[in-house]
């Protein structure tokens, strides 16, 4: 059996970076879960004594605190800094960027439009950096009656679709004297999907590793299934079934954005044995 890994799979750059930072600060606590993967959080706890604080109240004075990839609000950051000067900022640079844009464009007098989900921690953090009027929308219709000024700057939540961002931009341009557009969409999810699509064309069987409830993992399964009938979603190597591999020569492997490398490695090894 030949086993091929997708060109891009699993954890994105921002998550890998945050994990490395947490690992190099043994005994620290993260403010909120560092990433959405309980096994990985547990591994950091067991191997590196990295704890988890769900609120600022749980953070002891002078402790070492790692900020999660989604970032936090400016107010929370200030409170955190008043409790400790040992803050390790693992906010993904792709999230820091729209935070900085909001602060800067506000200082130039632009009102801010954020395309995203206003309940998402990333968006709450980005929004907190605006000092002029700021609105968060998912659809252009939500901008009706927003009463924004002549000068508007628009950013996107990192995980949104470009086509939907464009709809917001198209709505704003004819209605304002000046619209500054900042494409802050991150391509990590799209890169994993493109790579899975390419690999599925070359193989007899595709294995997608990830949480059964993870939406980006299910998207990968759908993409692979539309190209390769023999596509299967598994959580660990124990879910692999021998019959899937009968008369198959090439197996492709990809993984969702919240699947740790060590889970993928175990699957890879097991398929090689088969
Ligand atoms: Fe990951 Fe950062 Fe993009 S955390 S999904 S690389 S915004």
Tab-separated table of C-alpha atoms and ligand atoms in Angstrom:
chain	number	residue	atom	x	y	z
A	1	UNK	CA	0.000	0.000	0.000
A	2	UNK	CA	1.332	3.367	-1.005
A	3	UNK	CA	0.277	6.092	1.430
A	4	UNK	CA	0.280	9.754	0.416
A	5	UNK	CA	-0.306	12.737	2.686
A	6	UNK	CA	-2.076	15.810	1.346
A	7	UNK	CA	0.200	18.792	0.603
A	8	UNK	CA	-1.573	20.719	3.340
A	9	UNK	CA	-3.496	19.128	6.215
A	10	UNK	CA	-4.222	19.349	9.924
A	11	UNK	CA	-3.241	22.228	12.162
A	12	UNK	CA	-2.784	25.622	10.550
A	13	UNK	CA	0.274	27.816	11.022
A	14	UNK	CA	-1.349	29.836	13.845
A	15	UNK	CA	-2.290	26.777	15.889
A	16	UNK	CA	1.116	25.122	15.452
A	17	UNK	CA	2.775	28.361	16.563
A	18	UNK	CA	0.529	28.661	19.647
A	19	UNK	CA	1.246	25.076	20.680
A	20	UNK	CA	5.003	25.611	20.343
A	21	UNK	CA	4.709	28.743	22.495
A	22	UNK	CA	2.700	26.909	25.171
A	23	UNK	CA	5.173	24.008	25.166
A	24	UNK	CA	8.059	26.382	25.733
A	25	UNK	CA	6.318	27.956	28.754
A	26	UNK	CA	5.928	24.976	31.076
A	27	UNK	CA	3.695	25.600	34.075
A	28	UNK	CA	1.831	28.473	32.388
A	29	UNK	CA	-1.948	28.778	32.032
A	30	UNK	CA	-3.843	29.601	28.863
A	31	UNK	CA	-6.609	32.183	28.973
A	32	UNK	CA	-9.459	30.199	27.392
A	33	UNK	CA	-8.728	26.958	25.531
A	34	UNK	CA	-5.688	27.446	23.300
A	35	UNK	CA	-7.382	25.538	20.475
A	36	UNK	CA	-10.597	23.514	20.010
A	37	UNK	CA	-9.130	20.081	20.636
A	38	UNK	CA	-9.536	18.438	24.067
A	39	UNK	CA	-6.874	15.742	23.436
A	40	UNK	CA	-4.291	18.367	22.603
A	41	UNK	CA	-5.197	20.499	25.642
A	42	UNK	CA	-4.838	17.362	27.745
A	43	UNK	CA	-1.452	16.561	26.184
A	44	UNK	CA	-0.213	20.074	27.053
A	45	UNK	CA	-1.444	19.566	30.627
A	46	UNK	CA	0.166	16.138	31.047
A	47	UNK	CA	3.430	16.840	29.236
A	48	UNK	CA	4.048	20.519	29.951
A	49	UNK	CA	1.867	21.305	32.963
A	50	UNK	CA	0.034	23.967	30.926
A	51	UNK	CA	-3.221	24.752	32.751
A	52	UNK	CA	-6.428	26.343	31.569
A	53	UNK	CA	-8.195	29.403	33.000
A	54	UNK	CA	-11.670	30.056	31.629
A	55	UNK	CA	-11.969	33.552	33.083
A	56	UNK	CA	-9.732	36.394	34.265
A	57	UNK	CA	-10.826	35.705	37.861
A	58	UNK	CA	-9.187	32.285	37.699
A	59	UNK	CA	-5.820	33.802	36.817
A	60	UNK	CA	-3.522	34.246	39.807
A	61	UNK	CA	-1.390	37.379	40.106
A	62	UNK	CA	2.059	37.095	38.525
A	63	UNK	CA	1.321	33.798	36.814
A	64	UNK	CA	2.504	33.168	33.275
A	65	UNK	CA	-0.456	33.427	30.890
A	66	UNK	CA	-0.673	32.367	27.244
A	67	UNK	CA	-3.233	34.209	25.077
A	68	UNK	CA	-5.133	31.887	22.722
A	69	UNK	CA	-4.954	31.998	18.887
A	70	UNK	CA	-8.288	33.882	18.531
A	71	UNK	CA	-6.976	36.757	20.650
A	72	UNK	CA	-8.828	38.607	23.431
A	73	UNK	CA	-10.394	42.041	23.828
A	74	UNK	CA	-8.303	45.114	24.551
A	75	UNK	CA	-10.018	45.500	27.938
A	76	UNK	CA	-9.226	41.908	28.917
A	77	UNK	CA	-5.638	42.398	27.785
A	78	UNK	CA	-5.287	45.467	29.999
A	79	UNK	CA	-6.770	43.635	33.000
A	80	UNK	CA	-4.441	40.715	32.334
A	81	UNK	CA	-1.429	43.011	32.179
A	82	UNK	CA	-2.411	44.601	35.498
A	83	UNK	CA	-2.341	41.132	37.100
A	84	UNK	CA	0.896	39.893	35.619
A	85	UNK	CA	3.742	41.055	33.426
A	86	UNK	CA	4.297	37.502	32.195
A	87	UNK	CA	1.923	37.514	29.222
A	88	UNK	CA	2.794	35.269	26.269
A	89	UNK	CA	0.799	36.421	23.248
A	90	UNK	CA	-0.055	33.423	21.048
A	91	UNK	CA	-2.702	35.383	19.124
A	92	UNK	CA	-2.351	34.297	15.497
A	93	UNK	CA	-0.635	37.067	13.472
A	94	UNK	CA	-3.533	36.808	10.992
A	95	UNK	CA	-5.827	37.869	13.853
A	96	UNK	CA	-3.513	40.578	15.192
A	97	UNK	CA	-3.603	42.174	11.730
A	98	UNK	CA	-7.322	43.155	11.692
A	99	UNK	CA	-6.979	44.304	15.328
A	100	UNK	CA	-4.216	46.699	14.242
A	101	UNK	CA	-6.160	47.828	11.163
A	102	UNK	CA	-9.210	48.697	13.290
A	103	UNK	CA	-7.100	50.730	15.719
A	104	UNK	CA	-5.254	52.545	12.944
A	105	UNK	CA	-8.225	53.282	10.676
A	106	UNK	CA	-10.244	54.496	13.661
A	107	UNK	CA	-7.400	56.867	14.502
A	108	UNK	CA	-7.672	58.221	10.927
A	109	UNK	CA	-11.404	58.844	11.434
A	110	UNK	CA	-12.830	55.884	9.502
A	111	UNK	CA	-15.902	54.036	10.738
A	112	UNK	CA	-15.341	50.281	10.832
A	113	UNK	CA	-17.280	47.392	9.304
A	114	UNK	CA	-16.343	43.880	10.377
A	115	UNK	CA	-17.633	40.981	8.299
A	116	UNK	CA	-18.079	38.109	10.746
A	117	UNK	CA	-19.969	36.563	13.636
A	118	UNK	CA	-20.254	39.058	16.460
A	119	UNK	CA	-20.383	36.301	19.081
A	120	UNK	CA	-17.082	34.788	17.996
A	121	UNK	CA	-14.175	35.564	20.372
A	122	UNK	CA	-11.952	36.607	17.464
A	123	UNK	CA	-14.487	39.191	16.277
A	124	UNK	CA	-15.088	40.472	19.813
A	125	UNK	CA	-11.336	41.008	20.117
A	126	UNK	CA	-10.987	42.761	16.746
A	127	UNK	CA	-14.015	44.971	17.425
A	128	UNK	CA	-12.563	46.124	20.740
A	129	UNK	CA	-9.727	47.897	18.918
A	130	UNK	CA	-12.035	50.277	17.036
A	131	UNK	CA	-12.521	53.678	18.636
A	132	UNK	CA	-14.946	55.057	16.026
A	133	UNK	CA	-18.349	53.608	15.136
A	134	UNK	CA	-18.097	49.871	14.461
A	135	UNK	CA	-20.661	47.439	13.064
A	136	UNK	CA	-20.394	43.665	12.696
A	137	UNK	CA	-22.406	42.047	9.900
A	138	UNK	CA	-22.761	38.752	8.099
A	139	UNK	CA	-24.877	40.037	5.212
A	140	UNK	CA	-25.074	43.337	3.286
A	141	UNK	CA	-28.746	43.815	4.336
A	142	UNK	CA	-27.584	44.181	7.915
A	143	UNK	CA	-25.849	47.415	6.893
A	144	UNK	CA	-29.134	49.091	5.990
A	145	UNK	CA	-29.671	51.935	8.429
A	146	UNK	CA	-26.212	51.569	9.965
A	147	UNK	CA	-25.567	55.325	9.624
A	148	UNK	CA	-21.881	55.068	8.921
A	149	UNK	CA	-19.769	58.111	8.034
A	150	UNK	CA	-18.350	59.050	4.616
A	151	UNK	CA	-15.139	57.157	5.289
A	152	UNK	CA	-15.429	53.446	6.008
A	153	UNK	CA	-12.835	50.701	6.517
A	154	UNK	CA	-13.838	47.056	6.203
A	155	UNK	CA	-12.120	43.908	7.497
A	156	UNK	CA	-13.159	40.258	7.654
A	157	UNK	CA	-13.115	37.544	10.299
A	158	UNK	CA	-10.226	35.268	9.247
A	159	UNK	CA	-12.292	32.156	8.476
A	160	UNK	CA	-14.936	33.724	6.214
A	161	UNK	CA	-15.547	33.127	2.506
A	162	UNK	CA	-14.089	35.681	0.081
A	163	UNK	CA	-17.248	35.704	-2.079
A	164	UNK	CA	-19.376	36.765	0.896
A	165	UNK	CA	-16.851	39.408	1.909
A	166	UNK	CA	-17.084	40.828	-1.610
A	167	UNK	CA	-20.853	41.191	-1.265
A	168	UNK	CA	-20.303	43.441	1.764
A	169	UNK	CA	-17.655	45.464	-0.086
A	170	UNK	CA	-19.928	45.843	-3.139
A	171	UNK	CA	-22.654	47.183	-0.914
A	172	UNK	CA	-20.381	49.739	0.764
A	173	UNK	CA	-18.534	51.198	-2.232
A	174	UNK	CA	-21.434	53.035	-3.939
A	175	UNK	CA	-22.775	54.308	-0.603
A	176	UNK	CA	-19.667	55.941	0.848
A	177	UNK	CA	-17.206	58.529	-0.448
A	178	UNK	CA	-14.307	56.354	0.575
A	179	UNK	CA	-14.213	52.630	1.361
A	180	UNK	CA	-10.911	51.069	2.424
A	181	UNK	CA	-10.944	47.287	2.003
A	182	UNK	CA	-8.565	45.044	3.936
A	183	UNK	CA	-8.637	41.402	2.975
A	184	UNK	CA	-7.959	39.724	6.324
A	185	UNK	CA	-9.263	36.292	5.347
A	186	UNK	CA	-6.848	33.476	6.198
A	187	UNK	CA	-6.395	30.749	3.591
A	188	UNK	CA	-5.569	27.879	5.953
A	189	UNK	CA	-8.924	26.057	5.642
A	190	UNK	CA	-9.067	26.649	1.881
A	191	UNK	CA	-5.509	25.336	1.445
A	192	UNK	CA	-6.413	22.081	3.230
A	193	UNK	CA	-9.508	21.724	1.038
A	194	UNK	CA	-7.619	22.370	-2.220
A	195	UNK	CA	-4.931	19.864	-1.255
A	196	UNK	CA	-7.544	17.195	-0.340
A	197	UNK	CA	-9.300	17.748	-3.681
A	198	UNK	CA	-6.054	17.247	-5.610
A	199	UNK	CA	-5.023	14.146	-3.661
A	200	UNK	CA	-8.464	12.515	-3.952
A	201	UNK	CA	-8.017	12.503	-7.744
A	202	UNK	CA	-4.876	10.341	-7.504
A	203	UNK	CA	-5.861	7.642	-5.011
A	204	UNK	CA	-8.096	4.553	-4.637
A	205	UNK	CA	-9.059	5.326	-1.059
A	206	UNK	CA	-9.057	8.520	1.021
A	207	UNK	CA	-8.844	8.612	4.810
A	208	UNK	CA	-9.879	11.833	6.521
A	209	UNK	CA	-8.718	12.098	10.137
A	210	UNK	CA	-10.637	14.370	12.472
A	211	UNK	CA	-13.438	14.845	14.967
A	212	UNK	CA	-16.790	13.487	13.767
A	213	UNK	CA	-18.395	16.745	14.923
A	214	UNK	CA	-15.807	19.065	13.422
A	215	UNK	CA	-17.396	21.037	10.615
A	216	UNK	CA	-14.198	21.584	8.636
A	217	UNK	CA	-13.427	17.835	8.834
A	218	UNK	CA	-16.896	17.022	7.483
A	219	UNK	CA	-16.329	19.500	4.660
A	220	UNK	CA	-13.128	17.638	3.784
A	221	UNK	CA	-15.054	14.342	3.736
A	222	UNK	CA	-17.683	15.813	1.386
A	223	UNK	CA	-15.044	17.157	-0.987
A	224	UNK	CA	-13.166	13.835	-1.060
A	225	UNK	CA	-16.358	11.771	-1.466
A	226	UNK	CA	-17.401	13.821	-4.470
A	227	UNK	CA	-14.181	12.698	-6.194
A	228	UNK	CA	-13.295	9.359	-4.587
A	229	UNK	CA	-16.180	7.061	-3.534
A	230	UNK	CA	-13.993	5.239	-1.042
A	231	UNK	CA	-13.561	8.143	1.360
A	232	UNK	CA	-13.821	7.526	5.092
A	233	UNK	CA	-13.813	9.759	8.148
A	234	UNK	CA	-12.041	8.369	11.215
A	235	UNK	CA	-11.115	9.835	14.605
A	236	UNK	CA	-8.205	7.534	15.454
A	237	UNK	CA	-6.330	4.620	13.862
A	238	UNK	CA	-8.637	2.236	15.737
A	239	UNK	CA	-11.508	3.195	13.419
A	240	UNK	CA	-9.718	1.849	10.328
A	241	UNK	CA	-11.370	-1.257	8.819
A	242	UNK	CA	-9.310	-3.800	6.893
A	243	UNK	CA	-12.003	-4.433	4.286
A	244	UNK	CA	-11.768	-0.820	3.059
A	245	UNK	CA	-8.265	-1.523	1.770
A	246	UNK	CA	-8.959	-4.741	-0.202
A	247	UNK	CA	-7.605	-4.435	-3.773
A	248	UNK	CA	-6.556	-0.823	-3.200
A	249	UNK	CA	-3.066	0.341	-4.121
A	250	UNK	CA	-2.820	4.010	-3.191
A	251	UNK	CA	-4.271	5.564	-0.058
A	252	UNK	CA	-4.498	9.328	0.519
A	253	UNK	CA	-4.577	10.850	3.992
A	254	UNK	CA	-5.748	14.270	5.066
A	255	UNK	CA	-6.882	15.753	8.377
A	256	UNK	CA	-9.127	18.451	9.774
A	257	UNK	CA	-7.737	21.713	11.129
A	258	UNK	CA	-8.065	20.609	14.757
A	259	UNK	CA	-6.365	17.212	14.390
A	260	UNK	CA	-2.963	16.984	16.111
A	261	UNK	CA	0.012	15.589	14.175
A	262	UNK	CA	0.495	12.709	16.623
A	263	UNK	CA	-3.019	11.398	15.857
A	264	UNK	CA	-2.307	11.636	12.098
A	265	UNK	CA	1.083	9.905	12.511
A	266	UNK	CA	-0.555	6.938	14.276
A	267	UNK	CA	-3.069	6.593	11.417
A	268	UNK	CA	-0.318	6.827	8.805
A	269	UNK	CA	1.706	4.080	10.501
A	270	UNK	CA	-1.295	1.770	10.845
A	271	UNK	CA	-2.186	2.120	7.151
A	272	UNK	CA	1.438	1.383	6.195
A	273	UNK	CA	1.209	-1.849	8.209
A	274	UNK	CA	-1.970	-2.809	6.361
B	1	LIG	FE1	-5.093	29.330	11.826
B	1	LIG	FE2	-4.457	31.808	12.235
B	1	LIG	FE3	-5.716	31.103	10.080
B	1	LIG	S1	-5.123	30.379	13.761
B	1	LIG	S2	-6.968	29.360	10.655
B	1	LIG	S3	-3.644	30.521	10.610
B	1	LIG	S4	-6.142	32.877	11.331
